[in-house]
Short mmCIF file of C-alpha atoms and ligand atoms in Angstrom, two decimals:
data_model
loop_
_atom_site.label_atom_id
_atom_site.label_comp_id
_atom_site.label_asym_id
_atom_site.label_seq_id
_atom_site.Cartn_x
_atom_site.Cartn_y
_atom_site.Cartn_z
CA MET A 1 37.15 -78.70 144.16
CA SER A 2 37.68 -82.39 143.08
CA ASP A 3 40.73 -83.60 141.37
CA LYS A 4 38.57 -85.53 138.17
CA LYS A 5 39.85 -84.36 135.00
CA VAL A 6 38.93 -84.47 131.39
CA LEU A 7 41.23 -85.05 128.67
CA LEU A 8 40.27 -83.15 125.53
CA GLU A 9 42.12 -84.19 122.11
CA ILE A 10 42.56 -81.34 119.68
CA PRO A 11 43.40 -82.59 116.32
CA ASN A 12 45.43 -80.17 114.48
CA LEU A 13 47.62 -79.77 117.85
CA ASP A 14 48.19 -83.49 118.13
CA GLU A 15 48.11 -83.51 121.62
CA LYS A 16 45.43 -83.81 124.38
CA VAL A 17 44.79 -81.04 126.70
CA GLU A 18 43.87 -82.41 130.50
CA LEU A 19 41.06 -80.24 131.90
CA SER A 20 40.26 -80.15 135.59
CA ILE A 21 36.57 -80.64 136.85
CA HIS A 22 35.53 -78.67 139.53
CA SER A 23 32.28 -79.45 141.67
CA GLY A 24 30.82 -77.24 144.37
CA THR A 25 28.69 -77.73 147.34
CA LEU A 26 25.66 -78.32 145.05
CA GLY A 27 25.14 -78.40 141.40
CA GLN A 28 26.67 -79.09 138.13
CA GLU A 29 30.38 -79.69 137.81
CA VAL A 30 32.12 -77.49 135.79
CA VAL A 31 35.05 -78.27 133.56
CA ASP A 32 37.97 -75.42 134.02
CA ILE A 33 38.52 -74.47 130.38
CA ALA A 34 41.42 -71.60 131.39
CA PRO A 35 44.32 -74.00 130.00
CA LEU A 36 42.94 -73.81 126.30
CA ALA A 37 43.79 -70.15 126.33
CA LYS A 38 47.64 -71.14 126.62
CA LYS A 39 46.81 -73.27 123.32
CA GLY A 40 45.36 -70.47 121.23
CA LEU A 41 41.82 -71.88 121.91
CA PHE A 42 38.45 -70.24 122.94
CA THR A 43 35.39 -72.04 123.82
CA PHE A 44 32.13 -70.59 121.83
CA ASP A 45 28.82 -70.21 124.07
CA PRO A 46 26.77 -67.38 122.99
CA GLY A 47 24.27 -66.13 125.62
CA PHE A 48 26.47 -68.19 128.18
CA VAL A 49 24.22 -71.13 128.26
CA ALA A 50 26.95 -73.63 129.06
CA THR A 51 29.53 -71.31 131.17
CA ALA A 52 30.16 -70.73 134.47
CA SER A 53 31.59 -66.90 134.99
CA CYS A 54 32.83 -67.08 138.41
CA GLU A 55 32.52 -69.01 141.83
CA SER A 56 30.43 -67.98 144.22
CA LYS A 57 28.78 -68.49 147.52
CA ILE A 58 25.73 -66.57 147.76
CA THR A 59 22.65 -67.96 145.76
CA PHE A 60 21.65 -71.61 144.39
CA ILE A 61 19.37 -72.55 142.05
CA ASP A 62 18.24 -75.90 141.14
CA GLY A 63 16.23 -75.03 138.09
CA GLU A 64 15.22 -78.67 137.41
CA ASN A 65 13.61 -79.14 140.84
CA GLY A 66 12.58 -75.54 141.14
CA ILE A 67 14.89 -75.06 144.32
CA LEU A 68 16.40 -71.33 145.17
CA LEU A 69 18.61 -71.19 148.19
CA TYR A 70 19.90 -67.62 149.40
CA ARG A 71 22.81 -68.61 151.64
CA GLY A 72 21.33 -71.98 151.75
CA TYR A 73 18.37 -71.14 152.94
CA PRO A 74 15.16 -72.08 151.01
CA ILE A 75 13.16 -68.98 149.55
CA GLU A 76 10.06 -70.21 150.77
CA GLN A 77 11.01 -70.37 154.56
CA LEU A 78 12.47 -66.85 154.07
CA ALA A 79 9.38 -65.25 152.73
CA GLU A 80 7.64 -66.69 155.56
CA LYS A 81 9.46 -66.26 158.33
CA SER A 82 12.04 -63.72 157.60
CA ASP A 83 12.06 -59.86 156.62
CA TYR A 84 13.64 -58.17 153.77
CA LEU A 85 16.37 -56.47 155.91
CA GLU A 86 17.18 -59.76 157.65
CA VAL A 87 17.69 -61.11 153.88
CA CYS A 88 19.78 -58.51 152.88
CA TYR A 89 21.89 -59.06 156.11
CA LEU A 90 21.86 -62.82 155.29
CA LEU A 91 23.03 -61.93 151.82
CA MET A 92 25.81 -59.70 152.43
CA ASN A 93 27.15 -61.43 155.56
CA GLY A 94 26.43 -65.00 155.08
CA GLU A 95 24.67 -65.81 158.40
CA LEU A 96 21.39 -64.81 159.89
CA PRO A 97 22.16 -61.99 162.45
CA SER A 98 21.76 -62.35 166.17
CA PRO A 99 19.03 -59.59 167.43
CA GLU A 100 21.72 -57.35 168.43
CA GLN A 101 23.13 -57.44 164.80
CA LYS A 102 19.72 -57.33 163.23
CA GLN A 103 19.10 -54.15 165.57
CA LYS A 104 22.26 -52.53 164.59
CA PHE A 105 21.85 -53.28 160.87
CA THR A 106 18.45 -51.91 160.85
CA ARG A 107 19.71 -48.79 162.44
CA GLN A 108 22.72 -48.45 160.06
CA ILE A 109 20.49 -48.58 157.07
CA LEU A 110 17.67 -46.23 158.74
CA ASN A 111 20.89 -43.73 158.95
CA HIS A 112 21.31 -43.93 155.20
CA THR A 113 17.66 -43.58 153.73
CA MET A 114 17.72 -39.54 152.86
CA VAL A 115 19.48 -38.80 149.80
CA HIS A 116 21.66 -35.59 149.08
CA GLU A 117 19.59 -32.59 148.91
CA GLN A 118 21.29 -32.01 145.34
CA ILE A 119 19.77 -35.34 144.22
CA HIS A 120 16.42 -33.45 144.17
CA LYS A 121 17.34 -31.00 141.80
CA PHE A 122 19.00 -33.19 139.95
CA PHE A 123 15.85 -34.79 139.19
CA THR A 124 14.26 -31.82 137.71
CA GLY A 125 16.77 -32.35 134.49
CA PHE A 126 14.26 -35.35 133.28
CA ARG A 127 11.39 -35.31 131.36
CA ARG A 128 8.08 -35.46 133.41
CA ASP A 129 7.20 -38.30 131.44
CA ALA A 130 10.52 -40.36 131.57
CA HIS A 131 9.97 -43.83 131.89
CA PRO A 132 11.04 -44.32 135.75
CA MET A 133 13.38 -46.90 134.85
CA SER A 134 15.55 -44.59 132.78
CA VAL A 135 15.43 -41.99 135.84
CA MET A 136 16.52 -45.04 138.14
CA VAL A 137 19.75 -45.65 135.89
CA GLY A 138 20.65 -41.87 135.91
CA THR A 139 20.16 -41.07 139.75
CA VAL A 140 21.48 -44.26 141.04
CA GLY A 141 24.07 -43.54 138.72
CA ALA A 142 24.24 -40.28 139.64
CA LEU A 143 25.29 -41.51 143.67
CA SER A 144 28.63 -42.26 142.19
CA SER A 145 29.19 -38.79 141.99
CA PHE A 146 28.42 -37.95 145.60
CA TYR A 147 30.39 -41.09 147.05
CA HIS A 148 33.71 -41.39 144.83
CA ASP A 149 36.69 -39.65 146.16
CA ALA A 150 36.27 -41.01 149.65
CA LEU A 151 35.46 -44.59 148.64
CA ASP A 152 38.58 -47.14 148.36
CA ILE A 153 37.06 -50.10 147.26
CA THR A 154 40.07 -51.99 148.50
CA GLN A 155 38.76 -51.27 151.96
CA PRO A 156 36.09 -53.62 153.21
CA GLU A 157 34.55 -51.16 155.65
CA HIS A 158 34.09 -48.42 152.28
CA ARG A 159 32.76 -51.54 150.58
CA GLU A 160 30.05 -52.33 153.38
CA ILE A 161 29.28 -48.79 154.04
CA ALA A 162 28.69 -48.19 149.88
CA ALA A 163 26.45 -51.16 150.18
CA LEU A 164 24.51 -49.98 153.24
CA ARG A 165 23.77 -46.47 151.53
CA LEU A 166 22.49 -48.38 148.51
CA ILE A 167 19.81 -50.49 150.03
CA ALA A 168 18.76 -47.61 152.10
CA LYS A 169 18.71 -45.10 149.47
CA MET A 170 16.88 -47.52 146.92
CA PRO A 171 13.20 -46.92 148.21
CA THR A 172 13.86 -43.12 148.52
CA LEU A 173 14.74 -42.90 145.17
CA ALA A 174 12.42 -45.16 143.54
CA ALA A 175 9.61 -43.34 145.25
CA MET A 176 11.22 -39.91 143.94
CA CYS A 177 11.07 -41.44 140.46
CA TYR A 178 7.16 -42.05 141.18
CA LYS A 179 6.49 -38.68 142.62
CA TYR A 180 8.72 -36.66 140.15
CA TYR A 181 6.38 -38.53 137.35
CA ILE A 182 3.12 -37.70 138.87
CA GLY A 183 4.14 -34.17 139.80
CA GLN A 184 3.53 -34.43 143.63
CA PRO A 185 6.29 -33.46 146.10
CA PHE A 186 9.10 -35.65 147.32
CA THR A 187 8.21 -37.04 150.72
CA TYR A 188 11.18 -37.78 153.07
CA PRO A 189 11.74 -41.15 154.66
CA GLN A 190 10.21 -41.70 157.98
CA ASN A 191 12.54 -43.63 160.02
CA ASP A 192 10.26 -44.94 162.45
CA LEU A 193 8.53 -47.37 159.96
CA SER A 194 9.76 -50.57 158.66
CA TYR A 195 11.54 -50.83 155.61
CA SER A 196 8.51 -51.54 153.06
CA GLU A 197 6.12 -48.98 155.17
CA ASN A 198 8.76 -46.62 154.55
CA PHE A 199 8.51 -46.98 151.07
CA LEU A 200 4.92 -47.32 150.66
CA TYR A 201 4.77 -43.93 152.68
CA MET A 202 7.34 -42.44 150.33
CA MET A 203 5.18 -43.46 147.65
CA PHE A 204 1.99 -42.76 148.53
CA SER A 205 1.55 -39.91 151.25
CA VAL A 206 1.14 -36.34 150.35
CA PRO A 207 1.91 -33.49 152.88
CA SER A 208 -1.68 -32.41 153.31
CA GLU A 209 -3.16 -35.78 154.59
CA LYS A 210 -2.40 -38.32 157.07
CA TRP A 211 -1.20 -41.63 156.20
CA GLN A 212 -1.61 -45.13 157.79
CA PRO A 213 0.61 -48.22 156.89
CA ASN A 214 -1.80 -50.84 155.83
CA PRO A 215 0.09 -53.99 157.40
CA VAL A 216 -1.19 -56.74 154.84
CA LEU A 217 -0.09 -54.70 152.02
CA ALA A 218 3.35 -53.65 153.64
CA LYS A 219 3.85 -57.07 154.27
CA ALA A 220 3.51 -58.35 150.72
CA MET A 221 5.83 -55.75 149.60
CA ASP A 222 8.32 -56.87 151.84
CA ARG A 223 7.90 -60.30 150.49
CA ILE A 224 8.07 -58.95 146.76
CA PHE A 225 11.53 -57.47 147.89
CA ILE A 226 12.62 -60.94 149.51
CA LEU A 227 11.63 -62.77 146.37
CA HIS A 228 13.80 -60.52 144.09
CA ALA A 229 16.71 -59.99 146.50
CA ASP A 230 19.04 -62.04 144.51
CA HIS A 231 19.03 -64.98 141.93
CA GLU A 232 22.78 -65.70 141.10
CA GLN A 233 24.19 -64.91 137.62
CA ASN A 234 21.56 -63.49 135.90
CA ALA A 235 22.17 -60.82 133.31
CA SER A 236 21.86 -57.85 135.45
CA THR A 237 23.98 -59.41 138.11
CA SER A 238 26.44 -60.37 135.59
CA THR A 239 26.62 -57.03 134.25
CA VAL A 240 27.22 -55.54 137.80
CA ARG A 241 30.31 -57.90 138.06
CA LEU A 242 31.60 -57.36 134.49
CA ALA A 243 31.38 -53.43 135.06
CA GLY A 244 32.87 -54.14 138.56
CA SER A 245 35.83 -55.95 137.33
CA SER A 246 37.33 -52.87 135.87
CA GLY A 247 37.36 -51.41 139.55
CA ALA A 248 34.82 -49.01 138.48
CA ASN A 249 32.75 -47.17 141.32
CA PRO A 250 29.98 -49.22 142.59
CA PHE A 251 26.95 -46.89 142.27
CA ALA A 252 28.18 -46.66 138.58
CA CYS A 253 28.21 -50.15 138.36
CA ILE A 254 24.84 -50.62 140.15
CA ALA A 255 23.62 -48.34 137.40
CA SER A 256 24.79 -50.58 134.50
CA GLY A 257 22.76 -53.70 136.57
CA ILE A 258 19.59 -51.22 136.46
CA ALA A 259 20.18 -50.97 132.65
CA ALA A 260 20.37 -54.83 132.01
CA LEU A 261 17.32 -55.57 134.15
CA TRP A 262 15.10 -53.03 131.97
CA GLY A 263 14.45 -55.28 129.09
CA PRO A 264 11.24 -57.45 129.24
CA ALA A 265 13.60 -60.71 128.79
CA HIS A 266 14.58 -60.09 132.26
CA GLY A 267 12.97 -57.63 135.04
CA GLY A 268 11.01 -55.67 132.72
CA ALA A 269 8.61 -59.16 132.25
CA ASN A 270 6.65 -57.82 135.07
CA GLU A 271 5.34 -55.03 133.35
CA ALA A 272 5.02 -56.97 130.22
CA VAL A 273 2.94 -59.43 132.14
CA LEU A 274 0.37 -56.99 133.08
CA ASP A 275 0.24 -55.16 129.58
CA MET A 276 -0.47 -58.82 128.12
CA LEU A 277 -2.89 -59.68 130.73
CA MET A 278 -4.79 -56.52 129.69
CA GLU A 279 -4.29 -57.10 126.00
CA ILE A 280 -5.98 -60.47 126.30
CA GLY A 281 -8.78 -59.19 128.01
CA ASP A 282 -11.05 -61.74 128.64
CA VAL A 283 -10.46 -65.30 129.45
CA LYS A 284 -12.42 -66.23 126.20
CA ASN A 285 -9.28 -64.70 124.15
CA ILE A 286 -7.01 -67.11 125.79
CA PRO A 287 -6.79 -69.81 123.29
CA LYS A 288 -6.01 -67.44 120.59
CA TYR A 289 -2.98 -66.16 122.54
CA ILE A 290 -1.73 -69.55 123.51
CA GLU A 291 -1.99 -70.57 119.33
CA LYS A 292 0.24 -66.88 118.98
CA ALA A 293 2.69 -68.45 121.71
CA ARG A 294 3.19 -71.51 120.11
CA ASP A 295 3.34 -70.25 116.66
CA ARG A 296 7.18 -70.35 115.75
CA ASN A 297 6.53 -67.38 113.15
CA ASP A 298 4.67 -65.21 115.79
CA PRO A 299 7.28 -63.30 117.70
CA PHE A 300 4.81 -63.25 120.73
CA ARG A 301 5.29 -64.74 123.82
CA LEU A 302 3.53 -65.40 126.88
CA MET A 303 5.16 -63.36 129.04
CA GLY A 304 5.91 -64.59 132.76
CA PHE A 305 6.51 -67.94 131.26
CA GLY A 306 9.96 -69.60 130.83
CA HIS A 307 12.90 -69.15 132.35
CA ARG A 308 16.67 -70.30 131.34
CA VAL A 309 17.60 -72.05 134.42
CA TYR A 310 14.25 -73.18 135.85
CA LYS A 311 12.77 -75.85 133.79
CA ASN A 312 9.92 -76.41 136.58
CA TYR A 313 7.70 -73.77 138.53
CA ASP A 314 9.85 -70.99 139.80
CA PRO A 315 9.47 -71.40 143.35
CA ARG A 316 9.34 -67.64 143.82
CA ALA A 317 6.12 -67.67 141.59
CA LYS A 318 4.56 -70.08 144.32
CA VAL A 319 4.72 -67.75 146.83
CA MET A 320 4.09 -64.68 144.80
CA ARG A 321 0.62 -66.51 143.74
CA GLU A 322 -0.20 -66.67 147.64
CA THR A 323 1.04 -63.20 148.15
CA CYS A 324 -1.41 -62.22 145.08
CA HIS A 325 -4.23 -63.51 146.58
CA GLU A 326 -3.55 -62.31 150.40
CA VAL A 327 -3.50 -58.73 148.45
CA LEU A 328 -6.52 -58.86 146.36
CA LYS A 329 -8.33 -59.95 149.50
CA GLU A 330 -7.30 -57.02 151.71
CA VAL A 331 -7.92 -54.53 148.73
CA GLY A 332 -11.39 -56.11 148.36
CA LYS A 333 -10.62 -57.41 144.72
CA THR A 334 -11.38 -61.10 145.01
CA ASN A 335 -13.12 -60.89 141.51
CA ASP A 336 -10.16 -59.19 139.75
CA PRO A 337 -10.53 -59.65 136.10
CA LEU A 338 -6.96 -59.87 135.80
CA LEU A 339 -6.29 -62.55 138.47
CA GLU A 340 -9.16 -64.67 136.60
CA ILE A 341 -7.56 -64.33 132.99
CA ALA A 342 -4.03 -65.40 135.02
CA LEU A 343 -5.28 -68.31 136.78
CA GLU A 344 -6.77 -69.47 133.45
CA LEU A 345 -3.94 -68.66 131.39
CA GLU A 346 -1.44 -70.79 133.90
CA ARG A 347 -4.17 -73.41 133.65
CA TYR A 348 -4.16 -73.58 130.01
CA ALA A 349 -0.13 -73.28 129.44
CA LEU A 350 0.70 -75.81 132.16
CA GLU A 351 -2.00 -78.50 130.22
CA ASP A 352 -0.69 -77.77 126.54
CA GLU A 353 2.16 -79.71 124.92
CA TYR A 354 3.86 -76.97 123.62
CA PHE A 355 4.37 -75.62 127.24
CA ILE A 356 4.86 -79.24 128.79
CA GLU A 357 7.69 -80.14 126.08
CA LYS A 358 9.71 -76.87 126.37
CA LYS A 359 9.16 -76.97 129.96
CA LEU A 360 7.77 -73.38 130.15
CA TYR A 361 6.33 -72.83 133.74
CA PRO A 362 5.05 -69.73 135.53
CA ASN A 363 8.15 -67.74 136.70
CA VAL A 364 8.39 -64.75 139.25
CA ASP A 365 6.74 -62.13 136.97
CA PHE A 366 3.57 -63.88 136.24
CA TYR A 367 1.86 -62.93 139.51
CA SER A 368 4.12 -59.88 140.69
CA GLY A 369 2.55 -57.49 138.05
CA ILE A 370 -1.14 -58.19 139.30
CA THR A 371 0.10 -58.11 143.16
CA LEU A 372 1.77 -54.82 142.62
CA ASN A 373 -1.21 -53.46 140.33
CA ALA A 374 -3.50 -54.27 143.52
CA ILE A 375 -1.19 -52.66 146.20
CA GLY A 376 -1.63 -49.38 143.97
CA ILE A 377 1.53 -49.42 142.15
CA PRO A 378 1.81 -48.22 138.68
CA VAL A 379 2.76 -50.52 135.61
CA ASN A 380 5.88 -48.48 134.77
CA MET A 381 7.17 -48.81 138.18
CA PHE A 382 7.39 -52.59 138.42
CA THR A 383 10.61 -53.23 137.57
CA VAL A 384 11.75 -50.28 139.57
CA ILE A 385 10.61 -52.25 142.39
CA PHE A 386 12.56 -55.33 141.08
CA ALA A 387 15.79 -53.12 140.67
CA LEU A 388 15.03 -51.76 144.28
CA ALA A 389 14.67 -55.23 145.70
CA ARG A 390 17.54 -56.77 143.65
CA ALA A 391 20.25 -53.69 144.65
CA VAL A 392 21.49 -56.30 147.30
CA GLY A 393 21.88 -59.00 145.37
CA TRP A 394 23.85 -56.78 143.03
CA VAL A 395 26.15 -55.14 145.51
CA THR A 396 27.04 -58.50 147.24
CA HIS A 397 28.01 -59.87 144.36
CA TRP A 398 30.21 -56.95 143.43
CA ASN A 399 31.49 -57.32 146.99
CA GLU A 400 32.32 -61.20 146.55
CA MET A 401 33.87 -60.44 143.08
CA VAL A 402 36.23 -57.31 144.36
CA SER A 403 37.24 -59.25 148.00
CA THR A 404 38.32 -62.51 145.98
CA PRO A 405 41.95 -62.59 145.88
CA GLY A 406 43.47 -62.10 142.52
CA PHE A 407 39.91 -60.96 140.88
CA ARG A 408 40.83 -59.96 137.02
CA ILE A 409 38.96 -57.61 134.67
CA GLY A 410 36.14 -59.71 132.80
CA ARG A 411 36.92 -59.70 129.22
CA PRO A 412 35.37 -62.39 126.79
CA ARG A 413 36.82 -63.23 123.76
CA GLN A 414 35.13 -63.82 120.27
CA LEU A 415 34.43 -65.63 117.20
CA TYR A 416 35.42 -63.26 114.52
CA THR A 417 33.17 -63.53 111.33
CA GLY A 418 33.93 -60.21 109.67
CA HIS A 419 36.25 -59.02 106.76
CA ASP A 420 39.60 -60.30 106.34
CA GLN A 421 42.33 -57.51 106.38
CA ARG A 422 42.05 -55.16 103.45
CA ASP A 423 43.77 -52.02 102.49
CA TYR A 424 42.14 -48.62 102.75
CA ILE A 425 40.10 -47.23 99.72
CA ASP A 426 40.57 -43.60 98.66
CA GLU A 427 37.05 -42.00 98.59
CA ASN A 428 37.15 -41.61 95.12
CA ASN A 429 37.43 -44.88 94.46
CA ARG A 430 34.60 -46.52 96.56
N1 CMC B 501 6.32 -68.16 125.53
C1 CMC B 501 6.29 -68.80 124.06
N2 CMC B 501 7.35 -69.50 123.77
C2 CMC B 501 8.67 -69.59 124.67
C3 CMC B 501 8.54 -68.60 125.86
C4 CMC B 501 7.25 -67.82 126.35
N3 CMC B 501 7.40 -67.16 127.45
N4 CMC B 501 9.90 -68.79 126.40
C5 CMC B 501 10.45 -69.71 125.70
N5 CMC B 501 9.66 -69.89 124.39
C6 CMC B 501 10.31 -71.08 123.58
C7 CMC B 501 11.09 -70.21 122.79
O1 CMC B 501 10.62 -69.85 121.45
C8 CMC B 501 12.20 -71.64 122.17
O2 CMC B 501 11.84 -72.31 121.43
P1 CMC B 501 12.20 -73.23 120.38
O3 CMC B 501 13.17 -74.10 121.05
O4 CMC B 501 11.38 -73.62 119.55
O5 CMC B 501 13.13 -71.96 119.21
C9 CMC B 501 12.22 -72.23 123.57
O6 CMC B 501 10.92 -71.93 124.44
C10 CMC B 501 13.28 -71.69 124.33
O7 CMC B 501 13.30 -70.36 124.56
P2 CMC B 501 14.72 -69.62 124.75
O8 CMC B 501 14.03 -68.11 124.04
O9 CMC B 501 15.71 -70.02 123.84
O10 CMC B 501 14.94 -69.45 126.41
P3 CMC B 501 15.74 -68.63 126.88
O11 CMC B 501 16.75 -69.39 127.98
O12 CMC B 501 16.94 -68.20 126.05
O13 CMC B 501 14.99 -67.47 127.64
C11 CMC B 501 13.22 -66.26 128.88
C12 CMC B 501 14.25 -67.42 128.59
C13 CMC B 501 13.17 -66.09 130.13
C14 CMC B 501 14.12 -64.92 127.98
C15 CMC B 501 12.33 -66.69 127.79
O14 CMC B 501 11.63 -67.82 128.60
C16 CMC B 501 11.32 -65.61 127.80
O15 CMC B 501 11.22 -64.80 126.63
N6 CMC B 501 10.11 -65.60 128.71
C17 CMC B 501 9.20 -64.65 128.57
C18 CMC B 501 9.71 -63.39 129.44
C19 CMC B 501 9.67 -63.44 130.93
O16 CMC B 501 9.03 -63.70 131.31
N7 CMC B 501 11.00 -63.27 131.51
C20 CMC B 501 11.25 -63.30 133.15
C21 CMC B 501 12.08 -64.17 133.37
S1 CMC B 501 11.84 -64.49 135.15
C22 CMC B 501 12.59 -63.17 135.87
C23 CMC B 501 13.87 -62.68 135.63
O17 CMC B 501 14.99 -63.34 135.90
O18 CMC B 501 14.32 -61.40 134.97
#
């Protein structure tokens, strides 16, 4: 925090209000507008374009320069050298683990990979053809009914065990969503496999056949998890924080985050990208779609392009692009028509003045869909994978908020533009 101040002149109050300017370790300074409320004034910022909702030590994004840091470590280094469980430990604890800490953490996660047998029955209440994200919202929310009475969120150990349970059970639930959808039996976790191998095993193995992990695909899956693990105060994380600010059960809060993630402007974009690439169908149709995206009267947007914070190439998209090539090579799809369309679309968009002027670059979702598709993950599971990976980010933000002394319920205000006060009109006189 700095001691810089800004003076705000309020004409009809005939006085100046002194507002402090806080500076963090990195990034923009923020004006502390809390004293305005005492003067009966609120700020107006729909979409939170200029509002820092909290102080946080977890993740930093420099959107102008395309930088993403988890606890200070660049995403490119973590994607290359680390693994997802180590990244989970880092996000949750603030430091990379020692070998002993890593081993203990992995063991703790493995202890919790199974879900309560009752959850299996819970699944059968869903329609077979329900979108897997709707099932994820329901089943992760249902975890709150298994872990509620004994959970005291004021206790750090209770918060930690809730986080471990969540990270451990997300792959199990995600795979169950898929198995339920395609009518195959649920597969129990195998704890001698790595986190990402275990997920692929629960997704793709069947009781009647032997299953062997593919190290290239497991590594790619792990990288996808790392890239999606956290992204500071995005819509779903802010939703989790807001839900958690009332003191609600953490699993219920995470379910609210999954709901927020589902939309195509957020996590649902990976699904929308693949649908879009299939709709484009051929590189010769690209100019037509670029034209549609530029047309202000056409609601069409190039999915996988643009970001509220990144005004440069999303660093996650760069890593994702490499991983995409590795996976396509492994599965023998180097001439994948969707990749061909994606590469050409990217080339067009990066040279187009509309996209240059609006600083619209590919985001993480642009290449993740093609990669997941090549791994064999069906399109309607893409956002579930995002939710699985983001669970650690959500729960870490929830924990940070709950453990901050004096945290308060989140309660934004509004600019009311409805009716003035009026009297009730009897039914016969309306
Ligand atoms: N295609 C065409 N035009 C676009 C696009 C796009 N993908 N994205 C933004 N624009 C235009 C938009 O029409 C607007 O133009 P104008 O200034 O003339 O009104 C301008 O760029 C600014 O857009 P905005 O909607 O005000 O920006 P935002 O910060 O509110 O929205 C966004 C960010 C990600 C929702 C948006 O870029 C978008 O809809 N992208 C496509 C969906 C997508 O890929 N989402 C995944 C985001 S990354 C993963 C995640 O974080 O979940």
